[in-house]
Amino acid sequence: MLRVHAPGFSLAHTLASGQFFRYEETGDGYLVSHGQRAFLARQDGDELLVPHATPNVTAEWLEHFFALDDAAPEPVDTYSAQALAFCGGMRVCRQEPWECLVGFLASQNNHVPRIRQIMTGLARSYGERVTLGPYVAYTFPEPGAIIPDARLDALKAGYRARYFAHASETLAHETLEGVHGLDYDDAKAALMEIPGVGPKVADCILLFAYGHRGAFPIDTHVAAIMREHYRARTTSGMQRKARTLFGENAGVMQQYLFHYRRHTMRRVAGAFS
DNA sequence: CACCAGGCTGTCT
DNA sequence: AGACAGCATGGT
């Protein structure tokens, strides 16, 4: 049983906020899978309890992955204060670039529940099965493993399927490691060389996998927030406004705004399960 | 049956 | 540089 001190952390908000796709609720906690790791986790007050995990999961890795050392952003107005209050304890995880890339290739023009379905399907079809006590999880396939065949068709990922196959093929012999050493602009340009990666998806990968906390992904929800609450019209105007208002950690605030808006939408419209 | 979903690509000004 | 249709699929 791994046990990690995690004061003020919210596992539920962190997993449900749409930054990360491969998890499911069990009666005993959350079954979380990422890259070559998988674990079962639940919270008990200030403690994060992990009764089952693959051997490559350590307390140090959990602290790193869940960014437990990160402080919550400071509110700058009423709306951001509401978002922070609702999302209390949420953290922006530090994902692995390859799985993060595929997740956000899957995300374009798509719903979060179906992104999760596609990502768990990719792991089930192309990854390796691991046993965690009574639970079964799957690792994420390495680059090169996702090949266009009947398994890929069965996922019904639509036009995104060819992005997966192309990225898999390319990165099998052309690693993403170099991106770590680049500044924000160069890293974004490098990612956008990959078919299916535009400015929004690149910002997600930079924020969620490369530690660029200032990267501010603008999707339909965040765009609506920036229009309705911050008087910005164009995407470049939204980027400027975000940097001015939210500063170096604008991307972290973005995640709070995104999760809060999706929650309020659900309450009003009854959408998304 | 419309329209939307964590957008991107190609094309036309 | 900016506007805009088309895109696979599923949900509301």
Coordinates of N, CA and C (backbone and C1' of nucleotides) in Angstrom, one line a residue, chain B:
Chain B
dC1 P -33.2 13.5 -41.5 O5' -34.0 14.3 -40.3 C5' -35.0 15.2 -40.6 C4' -34.8 16.5 -39.9 C3' -33.4 17.1 -40.1 O3' -33.5 18.5 -40.4 C1' -33.8 16.7 -37.8
dA2 P -32.2 19.2 -41.2 O5' -32.3 20.6 -40.5 C5' -31.1 21.2 -40.0 C4' -31.3 21.5 -38.5 C3' -30.1 22.0 -37.9 O3' -30.2 23.5 -37.6 C1' -31.0 20.2 -36.6
dC3 P -28.9 24.4 -37.8 O5' -28.1 24.1 -36.5 C5' -28.7 24.2 -35.2 C4' -27.9 23.5 -34.2 C3' -26.4 23.9 -34.2 O3' -26.0 24.5 -33.0 C1' -26.7 21.5 -33.9
dC4 P -24.5 25.2 -33.0 O5' -23.7 24.2 -32.0 C5' -24.3 23.9 -30.7 C4' -23.6 22.8 -30.1 C3' -22.1 22.9 -30.0 O3' -21.7 22.8 -28.7 C1' -22.6 20.8 -30.9
dA5 P -20.1 23.3 -28.3 O5' -19.3 21.9 -28.1 C5' -19.8 21.0 -27.1 C4' -19.1 19.7 -27.3 C3' -17.6 19.7 -27.3 O3' -17.1 18.6 -26.6 C1' -18.3 18.6 -29.2
dG6 P -16.5 18.7 -25.0 O5' -15.1 19.4 -25.1 C5' -14.1 19.0 -26.0 C4' -13.2 20.2 -26.4 C3' -12.1 19.8 -27.3 O3' -11.7 20.9 -28.1 C1' -11.2 20.6 -25.3
dG7 P -12.8 21.4 -29.3 O5' -11.8 21.3 -30.6 C5' -10.8 22.3 -30.7 C4' -9.7 21.7 -31.6 C3' -8.7 22.8 -32.1 O3' -7.5 22.1 -32.4 C1' -10.2 22.0 -33.8
dC8 P -6.3 22.9 -33.2 O5' -6.3 22.2 -34.6 C5' -6.1 20.8 -34.7 C4' -6.2 20.3 -36.1 C3' -5.2 21.1 -37.0 O3' -4.5 20.2 -37.9 C1' -7.4 21.2 -37.9
dT9 P -3.4 20.7 -38.9 O5' -4.2 20.6 -40.3 C5' -5.0 19.5 -40.6 C4' -5.5 19.5 -42.0 C3' -4.6 20.2 -43.0 O3' -4.6 19.5 -44.2 C1' -6.7 21.3 -42.9
dG10 P -3.6 19.9 -45.4 O5' -4.6 20.6 -46.5 C5' -5.7 19.9 -47.0 C4' -6.7 20.9 -47.7 C3' -6.0 21.7 -48.8 O3' -6.8 21.6 -50.0 C1' -7.1 23.2 -47.3
dT11 P -6.3 22.4 -51.3 O5' -7.2 23.7 -51.3 C5' -8.6 23.6 -51.1 C4' -9.3 24.9 -51.1 C3' -8.7 25.9 -52.2 O3' -9.8 26.4 -52.9 C1' -8.8 26.9 -50.0
dC12 P -9.5 27.3 -54.3 O5' -10.1 28.7 -53.9 C5' -11.3 28.8 -53.2 C4' -11.4 30.1 -52.5 C3' -10.9 31.3 -53.4 O3' -11.9 32.3 -53.5 C1' -10.0 31.4 -51.2
dT13 P -11.9 33.4 -54.7 O5' -12.3 34.7 -53.9 C5' -11.2 35.6 -53.7 C4' -11.3 36.1 -52.2 C3' -11.0 37.6 -52.0 O3' -11.9 38.2 -51.2 C1' -9.6 36.2 -50.6

